Amino acid sequence: DQQVKQNSPSLSVQEGRISILNCDYTNSMFDYFLWYKKYPAEGPTFLISISSIKDKNEDGRFTVFLNKSAKHLSLHIVPSQPGDSAVYFCAASAQIIQGAQKLVFGQGTRLTINP
Amino acid sequence: EPEVTQTPSHQVTQMGQEVILRCVPISNHLYFYWYRQILGQKVEFLVSFYNNEISEKSEIFDDQFSVERPDGSNFTLKIRSTKLEDSAMYFCASSERNTGGTQYFGPGTRLLVL
């Protein structure tokens, strides 16, 4: 049951150019979306998030776009830097009445920034 | 900057043994989670915890698993009788609030069951 999908297992981008990572979801109850960056043998590091009431959120070089009608979100990194090379995970959560909201993760996209 | 910590970083155990993975969430956070990642696969939800009880658990979280918050700072995951397929990275996470709350992850414990 792949509720969150990242269809590109890998992406290679030249330093200084824009990196665009994509994510699709199927559960219309998802109302909060996050991007995490992960290095091998480390925990996921939070990058940026977006609520379903917005269609764009920007933080420095990182911008997340949400298209609810298409159930699609994307992460733009510009300009891309060598330190951005990592695996990027898209995650989503659905509001529940009480208790803790779990995250559902995509499979991840390995981004490689070439000098 | 506050961070989630986990111990041990690595754990090797024999099949059938009990293991306890420990986590110290960020101090003002109220919601706690365990996830795991089998090598080469995606991060999977195991269990969430709030107000001293389990909020939700996945199919993976069977009777061999349990969680506990024994004091005001620690959050533990116990696997009573480990299986080979329990080998994975286990991540603890915490968040300050529920709705729209960003989950912050610890560095993980690599568990290897032989």
Short mmCIF file of C-alpha atoms in Angstrom, two decimals:
data_model
loop_
_atom_site.label_atom_id
_atom_site.label_comp_id
_atom_site.label_asym_id
_atom_site.label_seq_id
_atom_site.Cartn_x
_atom_site.Cartn_y
_atom_site.Cartn_z
CA ASP A 1 0.00 0.00 0.00
CA GLN A 2 2.12 2.82 -1.31
CA GLN A 3 0.27 5.92 -0.19
CA VAL A 4 3.31 8.09 -0.81
CA LYS A 5 5.40 7.51 -3.90
CA GLN A 6 8.66 8.91 -5.11
CA ASN A 7 9.00 7.50 -8.59
CA SER A 8 12.57 8.58 -9.23
CA PRO A 9 15.03 6.49 -7.24
CA SER A 10 17.87 8.79 -8.23
CA LEU A 11 18.58 12.21 -9.67
CA SER A 12 21.84 13.76 -10.80
CA VAL A 13 22.18 17.55 -11.08
CA GLN A 14 25.04 19.86 -11.81
CA GLU A 15 26.20 22.17 -9.05
CA GLY A 16 24.50 25.55 -9.25
CA ARG A 17 21.50 24.27 -11.18
CA ILE A 18 18.01 23.58 -9.84
CA SER A 19 17.16 20.19 -8.31
CA ILE A 20 13.50 19.16 -8.48
CA LEU A 21 12.36 16.18 -6.48
CA ASN A 22 8.85 14.88 -6.92
CA CYS A 23 6.38 13.05 -4.73
CA ASP A 24 2.84 11.77 -5.31
CA TYR A 25 0.29 10.65 -2.78
CA THR A 26 -3.01 8.83 -2.91
CA ASN A 27 -4.61 9.47 0.47
CA SER A 28 -6.78 12.58 0.29
CA MET A 29 -6.82 12.74 4.10
CA PHE A 30 -3.18 13.79 4.20
CA ASP A 31 -2.99 17.39 5.35
CA TYR A 32 0.66 17.92 6.23
CA PHE A 33 3.66 17.15 4.09
CA LEU A 34 7.34 17.17 4.92
CA TRP A 35 10.66 16.66 3.21
CA TYR A 36 13.54 15.02 5.02
CA LYS A 37 17.15 14.65 4.00
CA LYS A 38 19.05 11.56 5.03
CA TYR A 39 22.70 10.58 4.96
CA PRO A 40 23.74 6.91 5.31
CA ALA A 41 23.67 5.61 8.90
CA GLU A 42 22.02 8.82 10.17
CA GLY A 43 18.49 9.77 11.06
CA PRO A 44 16.26 11.77 8.71
CA THR A 45 16.84 15.51 9.06
CA PHE A 46 13.84 17.78 8.66
CA LEU A 47 14.11 20.20 5.74
CA ILE A 48 10.82 21.87 5.05
CA SER A 49 7.10 21.27 5.41
CA ILE A 50 3.82 22.48 4.00
CA SER A 51 0.27 22.40 5.23
CA SER A 52 -2.55 21.47 2.88
CA ILE A 53 -3.99 24.98 3.19
CA LYS A 54 -0.99 26.36 1.31
CA ASP A 55 0.43 25.67 -2.12
CA LYS A 56 3.96 26.93 -1.58
CA ASN A 57 6.43 27.26 1.25
CA GLU A 58 9.92 28.67 0.92
CA ASP A 59 12.93 28.49 3.21
CA GLY A 60 16.19 29.78 1.80
CA ARG A 61 17.27 27.60 -1.11
CA PHE A 62 14.40 25.16 -0.51
CA THR A 63 10.86 25.57 -1.81
CA VAL A 64 8.06 23.04 -1.57
CA PHE A 65 5.08 23.20 -3.90
CA LEU A 66 1.82 21.40 -3.25
CA ASN A 67 -0.78 20.64 -5.93
CA LYS A 68 -3.71 19.15 -4.05
CA SER A 69 -5.84 18.45 -7.09
CA ALA A 70 -3.03 16.39 -8.59
CA LYS A 71 -1.99 14.98 -5.20
CA HIS A 72 1.54 15.99 -6.01
CA LEU A 73 4.28 17.85 -4.25
CA SER A 74 7.75 18.83 -5.26
CA LEU A 75 10.89 20.11 -3.59
CA HIS A 76 13.01 22.64 -5.43
CA ILE A 77 16.58 23.28 -4.38
CA VAL A 78 18.26 26.23 -6.01
CA PRO A 79 21.13 26.63 -6.40
CA SER A 80 22.17 23.03 -5.78
CA GLN A 81 25.34 22.51 -3.78
CA PRO A 82 27.56 19.43 -3.35
CA GLY A 83 26.47 19.20 0.30
CA ASP A 84 22.93 18.61 -0.89
CA SER A 85 23.90 15.13 -2.09
CA ALA A 86 21.82 12.76 0.05
CA VAL A 87 18.63 10.71 -0.02
CA TYR A 88 15.50 12.85 0.16
CA PHE A 89 12.29 11.46 1.63
CA CYS A 90 8.84 12.85 1.16
CA ALA A 91 6.48 12.17 4.09
CA ALA A 92 2.83 12.87 4.79
CA SER A 93 0.47 12.75 7.73
CA ALA A 94 -3.27 12.86 8.21
CA GLN A 95 -4.97 14.69 11.04
CA ILE A 96 -6.47 12.48 13.72
CA ILE A 97 -8.77 13.50 16.55
CA GLN A 98 -6.28 12.87 19.28
CA GLY A 99 -3.01 11.12 19.77
CA ALA A 100 0.12 11.19 17.69
CA GLN A 101 0.01 11.49 13.90
CA LYS A 102 2.20 9.00 12.12
CA LEU A 103 4.26 9.86 9.07
CA VAL A 104 3.99 7.83 5.88
CA PHE A 105 7.22 7.95 3.89
CA GLY A 106 8.01 7.61 0.22
CA GLN A 107 10.81 5.36 -0.97
CA GLY A 108 13.29 8.19 -1.25
CA THR A 109 15.24 9.80 -4.09
CA ARG A 110 19.03 9.78 -4.07
CA LEU A 111 20.21 13.21 -5.18
CA THR A 112 23.76 13.58 -6.45
CA ILE A 113 25.14 17.04 -7.10
CA ASN A 114 28.02 16.98 -9.54
CA PRO A 115 30.71 19.68 -9.33
CA GLU B 1 19.71 23.18 19.37
CA PRO B 2 17.71 20.45 21.11
CA GLU B 3 17.94 17.04 19.51
CA VAL B 4 16.67 13.51 19.90
CA THR B 5 19.30 11.09 21.15
CA GLN B 6 19.35 7.31 20.90
CA THR B 7 21.40 4.57 22.53
CA PRO B 8 23.05 2.32 21.64
CA SER B 9 24.16 3.35 18.17
CA HIS B 10 24.74 -0.31 17.27
CA GLN B 11 23.40 -3.51 18.79
CA VAL B 12 24.23 -7.05 17.77
CA THR B 13 22.13 -9.81 19.30
CA GLN B 14 21.32 -13.46 18.87
CA MET B 15 17.96 -14.52 17.53
CA GLY B 16 15.50 -15.03 20.38
CA GLN B 17 17.17 -12.53 22.69
CA GLU B 18 15.50 -9.46 24.10
CA VAL B 19 16.73 -6.00 23.17
CA ILE B 20 15.85 -2.59 24.52
CA LEU B 21 16.44 0.48 22.39
CA ARG B 22 16.54 3.77 24.23
CA CYS B 23 15.63 7.26 23.18
CA VAL B 24 15.63 10.66 24.83
CA PRO B 25 13.14 12.87 22.98
CA ILE B 26 13.34 16.65 22.86
CA SER B 27 12.38 17.84 26.32
CA ASN B 28 9.22 19.86 25.63
CA HIS B 29 7.81 17.40 23.11
CA LEU B 30 4.70 15.42 23.94
CA TYR B 31 4.41 12.99 21.04
CA PHE B 32 6.79 10.12 20.50
CA TYR B 33 7.34 7.66 17.71
CA TRP B 34 9.38 4.68 16.62
CA TYR B 35 10.15 3.97 12.97
CA ARG B 36 12.44 1.51 11.32
CA GLN B 37 14.26 1.22 8.02
CA ILE B 38 15.35 -2.13 6.66
CA LEU B 39 18.41 -1.75 4.47
CA GLY B 40 17.49 -0.34 1.07
CA GLN B 41 13.83 0.14 1.95
CA LYS B 42 11.74 3.09 3.03
CA VAL B 43 11.26 4.33 6.55
CA GLU B 44 8.29 2.52 8.13
CA PHE B 45 6.12 3.59 11.02
CA LEU B 46 6.04 1.25 14.01
CA VAL B 47 4.24 2.97 16.85
CA SER B 48 3.19 6.35 18.20
CA PHE B 49 2.81 7.30 21.85
CA TYR B 50 1.07 10.14 23.63
CA ASN B 51 -0.13 10.75 27.15
CA ASN B 52 1.48 7.54 28.39
CA GLU B 53 -0.30 5.30 25.98
CA ILE B 54 0.02 3.99 22.46
CA SER B 55 -1.85 6.15 19.94
CA GLU B 56 -1.39 3.91 16.95
CA LYS B 57 0.65 0.88 15.96
CA SER B 58 1.42 -0.71 12.62
CA GLU B 59 1.05 -4.33 11.60
CA ILE B 60 4.76 -4.75 12.22
CA PHE B 61 4.30 -3.86 15.90
CA ASP B 62 3.14 -7.26 17.10
CA ASP B 63 3.15 -8.78 20.59
CA GLN B 64 6.93 -9.04 20.54
CA PHE B 65 7.21 -5.26 20.62
CA SER B 66 6.46 -2.91 23.47
CA VAL B 67 7.13 0.73 24.28
CA GLU B 68 7.48 2.49 27.57
CA ARG B 69 8.17 5.91 28.95
CA PRO B 70 9.66 4.85 32.29
CA ASP B 71 10.42 8.38 33.47
CA GLY B 72 10.08 11.96 32.29
CA SER B 73 12.85 11.77 29.74
CA ASN B 74 13.34 8.28 28.29
CA PHE B 75 11.28 6.45 25.69
CA THR B 76 12.12 2.81 25.05
CA LEU B 77 11.34 0.17 22.47
CA LYS B 78 11.62 -3.44 23.61
CA ILE B 79 11.71 -6.43 21.32
CA ARG B 80 11.10 -9.50 23.48
CA SER B 81 12.35 -12.26 21.22
CA THR B 82 14.25 -10.95 18.24
CA LYS B 83 13.98 -12.48 14.78
CA LEU B 84 16.37 -12.24 11.87
CA GLU B 85 13.93 -9.95 10.06
CA ASP B 86 14.07 -7.45 12.91
CA SER B 87 17.51 -6.40 11.65
CA ALA B 88 17.11 -2.75 10.67
CA MET B 89 17.84 0.84 11.65
CA TYR B 90 15.42 1.93 14.35
CA PHE B 91 14.63 5.62 14.61
CA CYS B 92 12.99 7.43 17.46
CA ALA B 93 11.20 10.71 16.75
CA SER B 94 9.35 13.31 18.76
CA SER B 95 7.11 16.27 18.03
CA GLU B 96 5.82 19.20 20.03
CA ARG B 97 2.28 19.02 18.79
CA ASN B 98 0.04 16.71 16.89
CA THR B 99 -1.54 18.57 14.00
CA GLY B 100 1.10 20.06 11.77
CA GLY B 101 3.80 19.03 14.19
CA THR B 102 7.18 18.39 12.66
CA GLN B 103 8.75 15.16 13.82
CA TYR B 104 12.43 15.33 14.68
CA PHE B 105 14.40 12.13 14.38
CA GLY B 106 17.25 10.69 16.36
CA PRO B 107 20.40 9.26 14.74
CA GLY B 108 19.08 5.71 14.93
CA THR B 109 20.14 2.37 16.41
CA ARG B 110 21.43 -0.21 13.98
CA LEU B 111 20.15 -3.59 15.16
CA LEU B 112 21.66 -6.75 13.76
CA VAL B 113 20.07 -10.06 14.69
CA LEU B 114 22.24 -13.12 14.05
#
